[in-house]
């Protein structure tokens, strides 16, 4: 019996900002069902089909920080004082469609820091002070009360969950917050993820991992 050594090398290629003609920093990445890549960038959104790069400019130009794709292939983006979706035109090009006109002037947000989508294609855009829930061409705004801040939003078992700083972990049901049974325990703990393992809820924070029975 002979043992043969194989030299495996990872197939990779390096791209620089000169290749995609935009700022170097990439904030988020998403890929659609046919493999096209989308990158959140300080200049907007960058599209890459494996051979060609294309910049999708916003007007006015703004920084994009988050990209998510729903189960129908619609691409949602959010960033500095802007949020919306990307749609294909009749020519096949992808263009940005803002949803900002659906909120009042008094609903100011500095930046969209997170986007989560459930299986019904309800989209939650999160800023520090507002949750913008988009569904069926309608937008519902939920604002933080008093001095509260939305730390992070999650999808768990296809439901929206939100950690509110100094308050804890809440589920979002019919547009209303409901504190989970263990919610207050996380009032001072930054949650990174919520998952299920062996029918147990696993919550990961910056320092620990907790199993909820």
PDB file of C-alpha atoms in Angstrom:
ATOM      1  CA  UNK A   1       0.000   0.000   0.000  1.00  0.00           C
ATOM      2  CA  UNK A   2       1.447   3.341  -1.035  1.00  0.00           C
ATOM      3  CA  UNK A   3       0.510   6.694   0.406  1.00  0.00           C
ATOM      4  CA  UNK A   4       0.578   9.540  -2.081  1.00  0.00           C
ATOM      5  CA  UNK A   5       0.803  13.126  -1.011  1.00  0.00           C
ATOM      6  CA  UNK A   6      -1.426  15.636  -2.772  1.00  0.00           C
ATOM      7  CA  UNK A   7      -0.731  19.315  -2.881  1.00  0.00           C
ATOM      8  CA  UNK A   8      -4.103  21.006  -2.542  1.00  0.00           C
ATOM      9  CA  UNK A   9      -4.258  24.717  -3.301  1.00  0.00           C
ATOM     10  CA  UNK A  10      -7.234  26.957  -2.733  1.00  0.00           C
ATOM     11  CA  UNK A  11      -8.432  28.461  -5.981  1.00  0.00           C
ATOM     12  CA  UNK A  12      -8.531  32.167  -5.295  1.00  0.00           C
ATOM     13  CA  UNK A  13      -8.066  35.478  -7.036  1.00  0.00           C
ATOM     14  CA  UNK A  14      -7.344  38.828  -5.481  1.00  0.00           C
ATOM     15  CA  UNK A  15      -9.288  41.891  -6.542  1.00  0.00           C
ATOM     16  CA  UNK A  16      -8.426  45.449  -5.562  1.00  0.00           C
ATOM     17  CA  UNK A  17     -10.389  48.673  -5.581  1.00  0.00           C
ATOM     18  CA  UNK A  18      -8.788  49.406  -8.959  1.00  0.00           C
ATOM     19  CA  UNK A  19     -10.700  46.426 -10.368  1.00  0.00           C
ATOM     20  CA  UNK A  20     -14.115  47.516  -9.132  1.00  0.00           C
ATOM     21  CA  UNK A  21     -13.469  51.286  -9.296  1.00  0.00           C
ATOM     22  CA  UNK A  22     -14.814  52.208  -5.881  1.00  0.00           C
ATOM     23  CA  UNK A  23     -13.649  52.757  -2.315  1.00  0.00           C
ATOM     24  CA  UNK A  24     -11.637  49.837  -0.844  1.00  0.00           C
ATOM     25  CA  UNK A  25     -13.823  48.964   2.153  1.00  0.00           C
ATOM     26  CA  UNK A  26     -16.584  46.381   1.687  1.00  0.00           C
ATOM     27  CA  UNK A  27     -19.208  46.372   4.468  1.00  0.00           C
ATOM     28  CA  UNK A  28     -21.455  43.469   3.430  1.00  0.00           C
ATOM     29  CA  UNK A  29     -21.803  40.820   0.693  1.00  0.00           C
ATOM     30  CA  UNK A  30     -24.757  38.937  -0.786  1.00  0.00           C
ATOM     31  CA  UNK A  31     -25.168  36.483  -3.657  1.00  0.00           C
ATOM     32  CA  UNK A  32     -28.331  35.861  -5.677  1.00  0.00           C
ATOM     33  CA  UNK A  33     -29.701  32.571  -6.972  1.00  0.00           C
ATOM     34  CA  UNK A  34     -27.678  32.681 -10.209  1.00  0.00           C
ATOM     35  CA  UNK A  35     -24.390  33.510  -8.503  1.00  0.00           C
ATOM     36  CA  UNK A  36     -24.143  37.262  -9.069  1.00  0.00           C
ATOM     37  CA  UNK A  37     -22.414  38.986  -6.152  1.00  0.00           C
ATOM     38  CA  UNK A  38     -23.422  42.293  -4.583  1.00  0.00           C
ATOM     39  CA  UNK A  39     -21.139  44.318  -2.329  1.00  0.00           C
ATOM     40  CA  UNK A  40     -22.029  47.155   0.058  1.00  0.00           C
ATOM     41  CA  UNK A  41     -19.543  49.951  -0.409  1.00  0.00           C
ATOM     42  CA  UNK A  42     -18.972  53.566   0.574  1.00  0.00           C
ATOM     43  CA  UNK A  43     -19.784  54.558  -3.014  1.00  0.00           C
ATOM     44  CA  UNK A  44     -23.007  52.537  -3.181  1.00  0.00           C
ATOM     45  CA  UNK A  45     -23.442  48.958  -4.412  1.00  0.00           C
ATOM     46  CA  UNK A  46     -21.038  46.953  -6.568  1.00  0.00           C
ATOM     47  CA  UNK A  47     -22.252  44.095  -8.782  1.00  0.00           C
ATOM     48  CA  UNK A  48     -19.952  41.295  -9.987  1.00  0.00           C
ATOM     49  CA  UNK A  49     -21.021  38.496 -12.340  1.00  0.00           C
ATOM     50  CA  UNK A  50     -17.701  36.634 -12.244  1.00  0.00           C
ATOM     51  CA  UNK A  51     -16.137  38.529 -15.114  1.00  0.00           C
ATOM     52  CA  UNK A  52     -17.350  42.126 -15.046  1.00  0.00           C
ATOM     53  CA  UNK A  53     -17.770  44.684 -12.291  1.00  0.00           C
ATOM     54  CA  UNK A  54     -20.524  47.307 -12.337  1.00  0.00           C
ATOM     55  CA  UNK A  55     -21.172  50.146  -9.920  1.00  0.00           C
ATOM     56  CA  UNK A  56     -24.807  50.761  -9.022  1.00  0.00           C
ATOM     57  CA  UNK A  57     -24.862  54.418  -8.088  1.00  0.00           C
ATOM     58  CA  UNK A  58     -27.407  56.018  -5.810  1.00  0.00           C
ATOM     59  CA  UNK A  59     -28.613  59.555  -6.331  1.00  0.00           C
ATOM     60  CA  UNK A  60     -27.432  61.283  -4.295  1.00  0.00           C
ATOM     61  CA  UNK A  61     -24.444  59.011  -3.765  1.00  0.00           C
ATOM     62  CA  UNK A  62     -24.385  57.483  -0.292  1.00  0.00           C
ATOM     63  CA  UNK A  63     -22.636  54.795   1.700  1.00  0.00           C
ATOM     64  CA  UNK A  64     -24.353  51.379   1.785  1.00  0.00           C
ATOM     65  CA  UNK A  65     -23.664  49.109   4.767  1.00  0.00           C
ATOM     66  CA  UNK A  66     -26.150  46.226   4.538  1.00  0.00           C
ATOM     67  CA  UNK A  67     -27.402  43.903   1.773  1.00  0.00           C
ATOM     68  CA  UNK A  68     -29.905  41.042   2.067  1.00  0.00           C
ATOM     69  CA  UNK A  69     -31.813  39.006  -0.546  1.00  0.00           C
ATOM     70  CA  UNK A  70     -35.284  37.542   0.023  1.00  0.00           C
ATOM     71  CA  UNK A  71     -36.466  34.136  -1.211  1.00  0.00           C
ATOM     72  CA  UNK A  72     -37.812  35.688  -4.428  1.00  0.00           C
ATOM     73  CA  UNK A  73     -34.464  37.247  -5.290  1.00  0.00           C
ATOM     74  CA  UNK A  74     -35.294  40.846  -4.378  1.00  0.00           C
ATOM     75  CA  UNK A  75     -32.216  42.676  -3.101  1.00  0.00           C
ATOM     76  CA  UNK A  76     -32.668  45.039  -0.153  1.00  0.00           C
ATOM     77  CA  UNK A  77     -30.023  47.546   0.857  1.00  0.00           C
ATOM     78  CA  UNK A  78     -29.527  50.120   3.592  1.00  0.00           C
ATOM     79  CA  UNK A  79     -26.893  52.568   4.657  1.00  0.00           C
ATOM     80  CA  UNK A  80     -26.291  56.197   5.554  1.00  0.00           C
ATOM     81  CA  UNK A  81     -29.694  57.950   5.670  1.00  0.00           C
ATOM     82  CA  UNK A  82     -31.036  55.665   2.946  1.00  0.00           C
ATOM     83  CA  UNK A  83     -32.758  52.307   2.394  1.00  0.00           C
ATOM     84  CA  UNK A  84     -34.555  50.556  -0.428  1.00  0.00           C
ATOM     85  CA  UNK A  85     -34.282  47.777  -2.978  1.00  0.00           C
ATOM     86  CA  UNK A  86     -32.612  46.966  -6.262  1.00  0.00           C
ATOM     87  CA  UNK A  87     -34.792  46.224  -9.283  1.00  0.00           C
ATOM     88  CA  UNK A  88     -34.072  45.176 -12.837  1.00  0.00           C
ATOM     89  CA  UNK A  89     -35.082  47.567 -15.587  1.00  0.00           C
ATOM     90  CA  UNK A  90     -36.492  46.474 -18.947  1.00  0.00           C
ATOM     91  CA  UNK A  91     -32.942  46.590 -20.306  1.00  0.00           C
ATOM     92  CA  UNK A  92     -31.783  44.090 -17.677  1.00  0.00           C
ATOM     93  CA  UNK A  93     -29.736  46.515 -15.622  1.00  0.00           C
ATOM     94  CA  UNK A  94     -30.177  46.729 -11.862  1.00  0.00           C
ATOM     95  CA  UNK A  95     -31.175  50.100 -10.439  1.00  0.00           C
ATOM     96  CA  UNK A  96     -31.835  51.403  -6.933  1.00  0.00           C
ATOM     97  CA  UNK A  97     -35.379  52.181  -5.778  1.00  0.00           C
ATOM     98  CA  UNK A  98     -35.526  54.141  -2.540  1.00  0.00           C
ATOM     99  CA  UNK A  99     -38.198  53.446   0.075  1.00  0.00           C
ATOM    100  CA  UNK A 100     -37.417  56.566   2.040  1.00  0.00           C
ATOM    101  CA  UNK A 101     -40.483  58.343   0.681  1.00  0.00           C
ATOM    102  CA  UNK A 102     -42.619  55.936   2.758  1.00  0.00           C
ATOM    103  CA  UNK A 103     -41.483  57.446   6.069  1.00  0.00           C
ATOM    104  CA  UNK A 104     -42.306  60.862   7.490  1.00  0.00           C
ATOM    105  CA  UNK A 105     -39.738  63.627   7.723  1.00  0.00           C
ATOM    106  CA  UNK A 106     -39.818  63.288  11.514  1.00  0.00           C
ATOM    107  CA  UNK A 107     -38.604  59.667  11.335  1.00  0.00           C
ATOM    108  CA  UNK A 108     -34.915  60.421  11.055  1.00  0.00           C
ATOM    109  CA  UNK A 109     -32.295  57.699  11.104  1.00  0.00           C
ATOM    110  CA  UNK A 110     -28.582  58.124  10.645  1.00  0.00           C
ATOM    111  CA  UNK A 111     -27.776  54.659   9.340  1.00  0.00           C
ATOM    112  CA  UNK A 112     -29.344  51.267   8.622  1.00  0.00           C
ATOM    113  CA  UNK A 113     -27.177  48.839  10.593  1.00  0.00           C
ATOM    114  CA  UNK A 114     -29.000  45.562   9.959  1.00  0.00           C
ATOM    115  CA  UNK A 115     -31.532  43.931   7.610  1.00  0.00           C
ATOM    116  CA  UNK A 116     -33.380  40.703   8.443  1.00  0.00           C
ATOM    117  CA  UNK A 117     -36.015  38.958   6.319  1.00  0.00           C
ATOM    118  CA  UNK A 118     -38.472  36.203   7.215  1.00  0.00           C
ATOM    119  CA  UNK A 119     -39.879  33.492   4.922  1.00  0.00           C
ATOM    120  CA  UNK A 120     -42.918  35.671   4.101  1.00  0.00           C
ATOM    121  CA  UNK A 121     -40.504  38.260   2.690  1.00  0.00           C
ATOM    122  CA  UNK A 122     -41.261  40.754   5.433  1.00  0.00           C
ATOM    123  CA  UNK A 123     -38.159  42.928   5.629  1.00  0.00           C
ATOM    124  CA  UNK A 124     -36.959  44.595   8.821  1.00  0.00           C
ATOM    125  CA  UNK A 125     -34.540  47.488   8.341  1.00  0.00           C
ATOM    126  CA  UNK A 126     -32.920  48.374  11.659  1.00  0.00           C
ATOM    127  CA  UNK A 127     -31.383  51.627  12.795  1.00  0.00           C
ATOM    128  CA  UNK A 128     -30.472  52.509  16.371  1.00  0.00           C
ATOM    129  CA  UNK A 129     -33.767  54.301  16.969  1.00  0.00           C
ATOM    130  CA  UNK A 130     -36.235  52.845  14.447  1.00  0.00           C
ATOM    131  CA  UNK A 131     -37.382  49.526  13.019  1.00  0.00           C
ATOM    132  CA  UNK A 132     -38.724  49.898   9.484  1.00  0.00           C
ATOM    133  CA  UNK A 133     -40.806  46.862   8.507  1.00  0.00           C
ATOM    134  CA  UNK A 134     -41.570  46.595   4.789  1.00  0.00           C
ATOM    135  CA  UNK A 135     -44.158  44.169   3.422  1.00  0.00           C
ATOM    136  CA  UNK A 136     -46.464  44.180   0.378  1.00  0.00           C
ATOM    137  CA  UNK A 137     -45.395  47.707  -0.596  1.00  0.00           C
ATOM    138  CA  UNK A 138     -46.329  49.004   2.850  1.00  0.00           C
ATOM    139  CA  UNK A 139     -43.994  50.286   5.559  1.00  0.00           C
ATOM    140  CA  UNK A 140     -44.538  50.240   9.311  1.00  0.00           C
ATOM    141  CA  UNK A 141     -42.289  52.267  11.596  1.00  0.00           C
ATOM    142  CA  UNK A 142     -41.615  51.225  15.202  1.00  0.00           C
ATOM    143  CA  UNK A 143     -39.598  53.776  17.141  1.00  0.00           C
ATOM    144  CA  UNK A 144     -37.608  53.262  20.311  1.00  0.00           C
ATOM    145  CA  UNK A 145     -39.198  54.793  23.392  1.00  0.00           C
ATOM    146  CA  UNK A 146     -37.530  57.364  25.609  1.00  0.00           C
ATOM    147  CA  UNK A 147     -33.754  56.869  25.515  1.00  0.00           C
ATOM    148  CA  UNK A 148     -33.869  53.210  24.468  1.00  0.00           C
ATOM    149  CA  UNK A 149     -31.666  51.962  21.644  1.00  0.00           C
ATOM    150  CA  UNK A 150     -32.167  48.952  19.374  1.00  0.00           C
ATOM    151  CA  UNK A 151     -28.940  46.987  19.686  1.00  0.00           C
ATOM    152  CA  UNK A 152     -29.605  44.146  17.225  1.00  0.00           C
ATOM    153  CA  UNK A 153     -32.449  42.458  15.371  1.00  0.00           C
ATOM    154  CA  UNK A 154     -32.585  38.729  14.614  1.00  0.00           C
ATOM    155  CA  UNK A 155     -34.629  36.083  12.836  1.00  0.00           C
ATOM    156  CA  UNK A 156     -35.287  33.018  15.006  1.00  0.00           C
ATOM    157  CA  UNK A 157     -37.786  30.326  14.012  1.00  0.00           C
ATOM    158  CA  UNK A 158     -38.952  32.750  11.319  1.00  0.00           C
ATOM    159  CA  UNK A 159     -39.907  35.408  13.867  1.00  0.00           C
ATOM    160  CA  UNK A 160     -38.351  38.816  14.502  1.00  0.00           C
ATOM    161  CA  UNK A 161     -36.479  39.317  17.776  1.00  0.00           C
ATOM    162  CA  UNK A 162     -34.902  42.549  18.956  1.00  0.00           C
ATOM    163  CA  UNK A 163     -32.536  43.263  21.817  1.00  0.00           C
ATOM    164  CA  UNK A 164     -33.188  46.665  23.372  1.00  0.00           C
ATOM    165  CA  UNK A 165     -30.287  48.127  25.343  1.00  0.00           C
ATOM    166  CA  UNK A 166     -30.923  48.081  29.116  1.00  0.00           C
ATOM    167  CA  UNK A 167     -34.310  46.423  28.538  1.00  0.00           C
ATOM    168  CA  UNK A 168     -33.567  42.926  27.237  1.00  0.00           C
ATOM    169  CA  UNK A 169     -34.644  40.575  24.460  1.00  0.00           C
ATOM    170  CA  UNK A 170     -38.089  40.950  22.909  1.00  0.00           C
ATOM    171  CA  UNK A 171     -40.047  39.173  20.216  1.00  0.00           C
ATOM    172  CA  UNK A 172     -41.977  41.295  17.741  1.00  0.00           C
ATOM    173  CA  UNK A 173     -45.549  40.078  17.322  1.00  0.00           C
ATOM    174  CA  UNK A 174     -48.051  41.972  15.159  1.00  0.00           C
ATOM    175  CA  UNK A 175     -45.988  45.101  15.523  1.00  0.00           C
ATOM    176  CA  UNK A 176     -45.842  44.907  19.316  1.00  0.00           C
ATOM    177  CA  UNK A 177     -42.917  44.037  21.581  1.00  0.00           C
ATOM    178  CA  UNK A 178     -43.265  41.041  23.874  1.00  0.00           C
ATOM    179  CA  UNK A 179     -40.465  40.392  26.332  1.00  0.00           C
ATOM    180  CA  UNK A 180     -39.261  36.799  26.217  1.00  0.00           C
ATOM    181  CA  UNK A 181     -39.287  34.722  29.412  1.00  0.00           C
ATOM    182  CA  UNK A 182     -35.523  35.171  29.707  1.00  0.00           C
ATOM    183  CA  UNK A 183     -35.451  38.602  28.105  1.00  0.00           C
ATOM    184  CA  UNK A 184     -34.381  40.761  31.035  1.00  0.00           C
ATOM    185  CA  UNK A 185     -31.322  38.573  31.599  1.00  0.00           C
ATOM    186  CA  UNK A 186     -29.891  40.002  28.376  1.00  0.00           C
ATOM    187  CA  UNK A 187     -30.571  43.642  29.220  1.00  0.00           C
ATOM    188  CA  UNK A 188     -26.840  44.263  29.752  1.00  0.00           C
ATOM    189  CA  UNK A 189     -25.441  41.625  27.369  1.00  0.00           C
ATOM    190  CA  UNK A 190     -24.762  42.242  23.687  1.00  0.00           C
ATOM    191  CA  UNK A 191     -26.290  39.338  21.758  1.00  0.00           C
ATOM    192  CA  UNK A 192     -24.462  38.258  18.611  1.00  0.00           C
ATOM    193  CA  UNK A 193     -26.707  35.424  17.412  1.00  0.00           C
ATOM    194  CA  UNK A 194     -29.740  33.277  18.256  1.00  0.00           C
ATOM    195  CA  UNK A 195     -29.845  29.707  16.952  1.00  0.00           C
ATOM    196  CA  UNK A 196     -31.408  26.318  17.644  1.00  0.00           C
ATOM    197  CA  UNK A 197     -29.438  23.187  18.502  1.00  0.00           C
ATOM    198  CA  UNK A 198     -31.009  19.888  19.577  1.00  0.00           C
ATOM    199  CA  UNK A 199     -34.317  21.678  20.126  1.00  0.00           C
ATOM    200  CA  UNK A 200     -32.674  24.138  22.508  1.00  0.00           C
ATOM    201  CA  UNK A 201     -32.292  27.883  21.992  1.00  0.00           C
ATOM    202  CA  UNK A 202     -28.625  28.884  21.834  1.00  0.00           C
ATOM    203  CA  UNK A 203     -27.841  32.551  22.416  1.00  0.00           C
ATOM    204  CA  UNK A 204     -24.311  33.781  21.816  1.00  0.00           C
ATOM    205  CA  UNK A 205     -23.120  37.015  23.407  1.00  0.00           C
ATOM    206  CA  UNK A 206     -19.777  38.784  23.244  1.00  0.00           C
ATOM    207  CA  UNK A 207     -18.484  36.788  26.234  1.00  0.00           C
ATOM    208  CA  UNK A 208     -20.620  33.658  26.650  1.00  0.00           C
ATOM    209  CA  UNK A 209     -22.894  31.107  25.012  1.00  0.00           C
ATOM    210  CA  UNK A 210     -26.203  30.363  26.757  1.00  0.00           C
ATOM    211  CA  UNK A 211     -28.526  27.375  26.328  1.00  0.00           C
ATOM    212  CA  UNK A 212     -32.192  28.125  26.994  1.00  0.00           C
ATOM    213  CA  UNK A 213     -34.420  25.177  27.927  1.00  0.00           C
TER     214      UNK A 213
END
